Amino acid sequence: VQVVESGGDLVQAGGSLRLSCTVSGLTFDGLSFDVINMGWFRQFPGKEREGISCISPTSTITHYADSVKGRFTVARDNAKNALYLQMNTLKPEDTAMYYCGANVKCSSGLIAPSNRAYWGHGTQVTVSS
């Protein structure tokens, strides 16, 4: 399984970025993109990776961490095996490595990897003040 994130960049506070993620090879592991929850996570230096957003297979359910609620929007395109994160009103405290997680737990108050989750290498988002 390959998970590839893109879209990270250096941006000024108040700006916007759109992260993208594509997933391939799930069928070799008995899975299909259109039946798994997907999520975005981020990691600050020296900290644990934290879930910030997730989306159900048919996009009917989305959840956000309080720190990004109202500013970030998650979306997916099952035809393209793709996941997106639109990030608006970025703050310096959003500076982190952002990861796409495939096959994650997604419910109110819980955005976390399952025991069979897949990760990309991450994409760096840096917000300058």
Tab-separated table of C-alpha atoms in Angstrom:
chain	number	residue	atom	x	y	z
A	1	VAL	CA	0.000	0.000	0.000
A	2	GLN	CA	1.286	3.426	-0.953
A	3	VAL	CA	0.067	6.634	0.623
A	4	VAL	CA	1.409	9.865	-0.825
A	5	GLU	CA	0.738	13.323	0.581
A	6	SER	CA	1.385	16.592	-1.183
A	7	GLY	CA	0.587	20.268	-0.922
A	8	GLY	CA	2.572	21.321	2.107
A	9	ASP	CA	4.337	24.654	1.847
A	10	LEU	CA	5.456	27.799	3.623
A	11	VAL	CA	2.572	30.239	3.978
A	12	GLN	CA	1.896	33.416	5.916
A	13	ALA	CA	-0.510	33.482	8.821
A	14	GLY	CA	-4.063	33.919	7.597
A	15	GLY	CA	-3.320	32.138	4.363
A	16	SER	CA	-4.637	28.890	2.932
A	17	LEU	CA	-3.284	25.590	1.721
A	18	ARG	CA	-4.829	22.481	0.243
A	19	LEU	CA	-3.269	19.151	1.068
A	20	SER	CA	-3.832	16.105	-1.111
A	21	CYS	CA	-3.327	12.415	-0.541
A	22	THR	CA	-3.569	9.475	-2.896
A	23	VAL	CA	-3.707	5.824	-1.917
A	24	SER	CA	-2.849	2.824	-4.053
A	25	GLY	CA	-2.389	-0.873	-3.538
A	26	LEU	CA	-5.159	-1.408	-1.018
A	27	THR	CA	-6.656	-4.263	-3.010
A	28	PHE	CA	-3.460	-6.251	-2.522
A	29	ASP	CA	-4.242	-6.133	1.180
A	30	GLY	CA	-7.893	-7.077	0.775
A	31	LEU	CA	-9.193	-3.533	1.193
A	32	SER	CA	-10.846	-0.957	-1.003
A	33	PHE	CA	-10.552	2.811	-0.737
A	34	ASP	CA	-14.299	3.343	-0.886
A	35	VAL	CA	-14.999	1.319	2.269
A	36	ILE	CA	-12.420	2.740	4.659
A	37	ASN	CA	-12.329	5.807	6.839
A	38	MET	CA	-9.614	8.279	5.961
A	39	GLY	CA	-7.986	10.846	8.177
A	40	TRP	CA	-5.498	13.661	8.470
A	41	PHE	CA	-3.038	13.745	11.313
A	42	ARG	CA	-0.267	16.102	12.274
A	43	GLN	CA	2.819	15.874	14.375
A	44	PHE	CA	4.716	18.634	16.153
A	45	PRO	CA	8.414	18.138	16.885
A	46	GLY	CA	8.833	15.961	19.932
A	47	LYS	CA	5.114	15.230	20.190
A	48	GLU	CA	2.842	12.336	19.383
A	49	ARG	CA	0.950	12.299	16.103
A	50	GLU	CA	-2.574	13.639	16.606
A	51	GLY	CA	-5.703	13.211	14.581
A	52	ILE	CA	-7.199	16.438	13.275
A	53	SER	CA	-9.833	15.324	10.805
A	54	CYS	CA	-11.462	12.204	9.429
A	55	ILE	CA	-14.095	11.252	6.906
A	56	SER	CA	-16.287	8.209	6.417
A	57	PRO	CA	-16.278	6.131	3.202
A	58	THR	CA	-19.246	7.933	1.624
A	59	SER	CA	-18.319	11.352	3.025
A	60	THR	CA	-21.483	11.477	5.113
A	61	ILE	CA	-19.571	11.768	8.373
A	62	THR	CA	-16.692	14.089	9.145
A	63	HIS	CA	-15.026	14.949	12.424
A	64	TYR	CA	-12.531	17.596	13.378
A	65	ALA	CA	-10.297	18.318	16.310
A	66	ASP	CA	-11.299	21.455	18.175
A	67	SER	CA	-8.037	23.104	17.169
A	68	VAL	CA	-8.996	23.096	13.479
A	69	LYS	CA	-12.784	23.107	13.558
A	70	GLY	CA	-14.235	25.857	11.401
A	71	ARG	CA	-10.940	26.432	9.579
A	72	PHE	CA	-10.150	23.073	7.961
A	73	THR	CA	-12.372	21.024	5.664
A	74	VAL	CA	-11.800	17.388	4.733
A	75	ALA	CA	-13.047	15.844	1.506
A	76	ARG	CA	-12.478	12.706	-0.518
A	77	ASP	CA	-12.890	11.528	-4.086
A	78	ASN	CA	-13.371	7.777	-4.151
A	79	ALA	CA	-13.082	7.657	-7.934
A	80	LYS	CA	-9.527	8.963	-7.585
A	81	ASN	CA	-8.611	7.223	-4.316
A	82	ALA	CA	-7.876	10.715	-3.048
A	83	LEU	CA	-8.242	12.630	0.193
A	84	TYR	CA	-8.000	16.385	0.609
A	85	LEU	CA	-7.661	18.893	3.412
A	86	GLN	CA	-8.525	22.516	2.749
A	87	MET	CA	-6.838	24.620	5.394
A	88	ASN	CA	-7.932	28.234	5.789
A	89	THR	CA	-7.012	30.972	8.228
A	90	LEU	CA	-3.751	29.225	9.003
A	91	LYS	CA	-1.957	30.084	12.229
A	92	PRO	CA	1.701	29.700	13.211
A	93	GLU	CA	0.621	26.978	15.635
A	94	ASP	CA	-0.547	24.913	12.658
A	95	THR	CA	3.095	24.455	11.692
A	96	ALA	CA	3.682	20.695	11.685
A	97	MET	CA	4.233	17.635	9.555
A	98	TYR	CA	0.885	16.516	8.161
A	99	TYR	CA	0.106	12.869	7.473
A	100	CYS	CA	-2.644	11.119	5.614
A	101	GLY	CA	-3.940	8.001	7.327
A	102	ALA	CA	-5.796	5.267	5.474
A	103	ASN	CA	-8.128	2.937	7.376
A	104	VAL	CA	-8.524	4.931	10.561
A	105	LYS	CA	-11.056	5.158	13.347
A	106	CYS	CA	-13.458	8.031	12.826
A	107	SER	CA	-16.099	8.925	15.364
A	108	SER	CA	-17.040	11.830	17.578
A	109	GLY	CA	-14.094	12.477	19.841
A	110	LEU	CA	-11.949	9.811	18.224
A	111	ILE	CA	-9.667	10.289	15.246
A	112	ALA	CA	-7.085	7.571	15.540
A	113	PRO	CA	-5.322	4.894	13.522
A	114	SER	CA	-6.796	1.421	13.437
A	115	ASN	CA	-4.514	-1.537	14.027
A	116	ARG	CA	-4.297	-1.843	10.257
A	117	ALA	CA	-3.709	1.754	9.245
A	118	TYR	CA	-1.433	2.947	6.473
A	119	TRP	CA	0.635	6.133	6.407
A	120	GLY	CA	2.460	8.329	3.991
A	121	HIS	CA	5.751	10.073	4.617
A	122	GLY	CA	4.016	13.340	5.400
A	123	THR	CA	4.075	16.847	3.994
A	124	GLN	CA	5.447	19.842	5.884
A	125	VAL	CA	3.253	22.849	6.550
A	126	THR	CA	4.982	25.944	7.872
A	127	VAL	CA	3.016	29.045	8.801
A	128	SER	CA	4.996	32.235	9.369
A	129	SER	CA	3.770	35.024	11.594
